[in-house]
Every structure is written in structure tokens, then in C-alpha cells.
PDB file of C-alpha atoms in Angstrom:
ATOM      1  CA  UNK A   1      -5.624  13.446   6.490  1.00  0.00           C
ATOM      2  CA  UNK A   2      -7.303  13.702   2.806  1.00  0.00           C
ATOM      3  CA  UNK A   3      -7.005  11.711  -0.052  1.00  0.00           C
ATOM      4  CA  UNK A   4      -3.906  13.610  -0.776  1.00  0.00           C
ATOM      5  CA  UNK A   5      -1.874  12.572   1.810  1.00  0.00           C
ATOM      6  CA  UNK A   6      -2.745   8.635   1.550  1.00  0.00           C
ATOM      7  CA  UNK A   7      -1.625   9.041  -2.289  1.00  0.00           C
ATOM      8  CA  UNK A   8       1.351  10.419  -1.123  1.00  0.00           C
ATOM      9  CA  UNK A   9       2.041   7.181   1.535  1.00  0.00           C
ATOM     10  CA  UNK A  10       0.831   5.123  -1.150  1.00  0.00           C
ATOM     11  CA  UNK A  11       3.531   6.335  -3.360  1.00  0.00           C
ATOM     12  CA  UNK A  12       6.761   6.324  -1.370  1.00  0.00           C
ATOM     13  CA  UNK A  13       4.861   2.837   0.484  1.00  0.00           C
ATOM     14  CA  UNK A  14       4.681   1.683  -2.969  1.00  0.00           C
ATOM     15  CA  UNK A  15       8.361   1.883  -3.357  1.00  0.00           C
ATOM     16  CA  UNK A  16       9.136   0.404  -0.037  1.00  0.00           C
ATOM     17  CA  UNK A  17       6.960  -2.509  -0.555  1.00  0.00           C
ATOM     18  CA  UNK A  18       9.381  -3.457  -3.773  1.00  0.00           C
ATOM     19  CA  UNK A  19      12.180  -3.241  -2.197  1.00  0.00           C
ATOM     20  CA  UNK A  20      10.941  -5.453   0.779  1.00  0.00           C
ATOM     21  CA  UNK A  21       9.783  -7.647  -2.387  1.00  0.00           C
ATOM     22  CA  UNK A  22      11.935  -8.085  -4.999  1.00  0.00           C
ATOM     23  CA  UNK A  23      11.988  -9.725  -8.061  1.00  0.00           C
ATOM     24  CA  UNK A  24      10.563  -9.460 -11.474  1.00  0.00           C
ATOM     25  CA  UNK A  25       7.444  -7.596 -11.283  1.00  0.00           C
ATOM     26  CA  UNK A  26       5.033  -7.523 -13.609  1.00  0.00           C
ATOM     27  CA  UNK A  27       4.389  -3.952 -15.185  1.00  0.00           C
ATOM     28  CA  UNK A  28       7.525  -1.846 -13.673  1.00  0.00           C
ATOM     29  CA  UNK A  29       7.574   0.481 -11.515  1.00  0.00           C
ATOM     30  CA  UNK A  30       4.592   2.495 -12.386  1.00  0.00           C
ATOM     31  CA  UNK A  31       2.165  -0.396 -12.137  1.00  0.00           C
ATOM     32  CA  UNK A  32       4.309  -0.651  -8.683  1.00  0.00           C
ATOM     33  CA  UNK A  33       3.335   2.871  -7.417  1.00  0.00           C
ATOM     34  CA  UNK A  34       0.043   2.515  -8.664  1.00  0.00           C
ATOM     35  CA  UNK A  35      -0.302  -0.580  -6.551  1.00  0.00           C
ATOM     36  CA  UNK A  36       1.047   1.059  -3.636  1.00  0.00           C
ATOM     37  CA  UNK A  37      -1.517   3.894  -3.799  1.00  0.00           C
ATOM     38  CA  UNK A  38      -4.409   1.431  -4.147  1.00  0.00           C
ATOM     39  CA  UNK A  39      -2.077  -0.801  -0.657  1.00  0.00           C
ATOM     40  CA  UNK A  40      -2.228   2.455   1.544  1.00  0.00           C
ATOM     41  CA  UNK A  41      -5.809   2.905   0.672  1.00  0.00           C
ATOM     42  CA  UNK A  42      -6.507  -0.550   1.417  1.00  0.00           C
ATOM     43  CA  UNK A  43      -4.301  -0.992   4.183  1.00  0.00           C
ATOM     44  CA  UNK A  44      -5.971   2.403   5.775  1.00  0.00           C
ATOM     45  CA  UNK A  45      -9.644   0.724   5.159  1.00  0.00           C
ATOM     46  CA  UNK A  46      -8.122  -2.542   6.865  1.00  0.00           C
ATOM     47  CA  UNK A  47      -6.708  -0.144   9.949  1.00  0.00           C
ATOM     48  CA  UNK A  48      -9.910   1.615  10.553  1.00  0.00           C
ATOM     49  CA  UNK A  49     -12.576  -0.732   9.964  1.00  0.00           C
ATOM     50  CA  UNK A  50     -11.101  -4.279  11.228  1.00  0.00           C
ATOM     51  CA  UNK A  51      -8.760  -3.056  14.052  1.00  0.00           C
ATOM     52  CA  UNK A  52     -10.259   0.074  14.946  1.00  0.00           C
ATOM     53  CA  UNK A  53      -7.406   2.486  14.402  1.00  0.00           C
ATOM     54  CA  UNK A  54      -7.155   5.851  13.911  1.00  0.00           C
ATOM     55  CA  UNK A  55      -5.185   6.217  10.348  1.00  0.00           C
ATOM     56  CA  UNK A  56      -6.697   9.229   9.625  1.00  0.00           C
ATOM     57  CA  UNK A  57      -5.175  11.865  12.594  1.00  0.00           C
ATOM     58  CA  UNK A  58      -1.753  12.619  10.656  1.00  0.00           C
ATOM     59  CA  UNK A  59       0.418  12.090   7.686  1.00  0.00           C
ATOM     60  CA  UNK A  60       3.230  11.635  10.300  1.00  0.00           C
ATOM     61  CA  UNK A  61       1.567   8.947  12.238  1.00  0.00           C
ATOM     62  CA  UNK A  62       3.659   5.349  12.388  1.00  0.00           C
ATOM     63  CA  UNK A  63       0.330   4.348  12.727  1.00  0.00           C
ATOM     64  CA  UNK A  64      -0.446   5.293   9.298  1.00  0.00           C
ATOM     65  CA  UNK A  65       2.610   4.318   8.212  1.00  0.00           C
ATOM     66  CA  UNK A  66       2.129   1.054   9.370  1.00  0.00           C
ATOM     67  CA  UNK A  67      -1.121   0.373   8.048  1.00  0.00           C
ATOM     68  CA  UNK A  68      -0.396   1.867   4.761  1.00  0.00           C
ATOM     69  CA  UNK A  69       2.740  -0.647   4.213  1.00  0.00           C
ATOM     70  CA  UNK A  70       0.592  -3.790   5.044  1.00  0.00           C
ATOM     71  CA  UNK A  71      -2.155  -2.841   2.665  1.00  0.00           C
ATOM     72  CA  UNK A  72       0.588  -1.910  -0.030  1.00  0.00           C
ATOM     73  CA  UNK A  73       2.434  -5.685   0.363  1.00  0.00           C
ATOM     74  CA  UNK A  74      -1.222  -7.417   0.393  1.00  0.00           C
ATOM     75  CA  UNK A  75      -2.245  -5.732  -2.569  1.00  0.00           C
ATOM     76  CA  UNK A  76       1.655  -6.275  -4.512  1.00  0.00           C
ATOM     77  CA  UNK A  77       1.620  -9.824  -3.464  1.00  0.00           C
ATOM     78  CA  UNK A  78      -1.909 -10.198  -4.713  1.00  0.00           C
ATOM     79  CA  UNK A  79      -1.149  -8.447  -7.725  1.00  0.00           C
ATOM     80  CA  UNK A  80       1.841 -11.033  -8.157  1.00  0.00           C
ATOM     81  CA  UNK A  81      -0.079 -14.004  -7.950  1.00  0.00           C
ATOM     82  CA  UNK A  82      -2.800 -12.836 -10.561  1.00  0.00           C
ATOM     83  CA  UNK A  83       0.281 -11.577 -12.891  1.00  0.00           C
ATOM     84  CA  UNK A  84       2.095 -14.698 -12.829  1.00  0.00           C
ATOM     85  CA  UNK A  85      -1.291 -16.791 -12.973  1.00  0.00           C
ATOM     86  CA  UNK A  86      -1.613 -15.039 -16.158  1.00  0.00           C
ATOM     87  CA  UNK A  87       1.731 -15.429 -17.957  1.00  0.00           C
TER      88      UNK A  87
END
């Protein structure tokens, strides 16, 4: 799967992860989709290199799925944290 396909997760895992978190985010939605894109990268990276899975066989793999919604949450709760730490 190219770099395509995890933009693709990222956005809809984007989505998902802000519904799973709600709450006043800051910078909307976009900043959420964008954060989402940058998860499933992230969360693919964390997959393959600390747990030794294979993200990369399909865009339909749960597998991917999976990894691309944990990286997605990190990087939204991260980007929380340094948002509110901010304000």
C-alpha cells in the first residue's frame, strides 16, 4: 500500500479518532484530519518497526486499520496537550 492509501486511513482515522475523543479541539476539523494523516503514518511506523507487523499488505487489512487508529489517537491526544499547554 503507497502513500496514497495511508492518507486515505489517515483521513477517515482522523475522523474516527474525534469522535472517540470529543471535546473542544484546537484548530477544527482540518487541523483534525491533518492530524489523523500524520496518526496513520505514525501509527503504521509504530506497527512495523516496534511490533513487527505487516501494515503495508492492504488498504483492507484490520491490521492496518488498527495500527492506523492508535497512531491517529497518540498523535490527537498529543496534539491536545501541546494546544491546551499553549492557551
Amino acid at each position: 500500500m503507497g502513500i496514497i492509501g495511508w492518507i486515505l486511513i489517515g483521513l477517515i482515522m482522523g475522523a474516527i479518532a474525534r469522535a472517540i475523543l470529543p471535546g473542544k479541539a484546537a484548530g477544527g476539523w482540518f487541523i483534525t484530519l491533518v492530524v489523523g494523516v500524520l496518526g496513520a503514518l505514525l501509527g503504521g511506523w509504530i506497527g512495523g518497526a516496534l511490533f513487527d507487523v505487516q501494515v503495508n499488505d492492504s488498504f483492507f487489512s484490520l491490521t492496518t486499520w488498527f495500527w492506523a487508529l492508535v497512531g491517529s489517537l497518540l498523535v490527537l491526544v498529543i496534539w491536545g496537550a501541546v494546544a491546551r499547554r499553549r492557551a
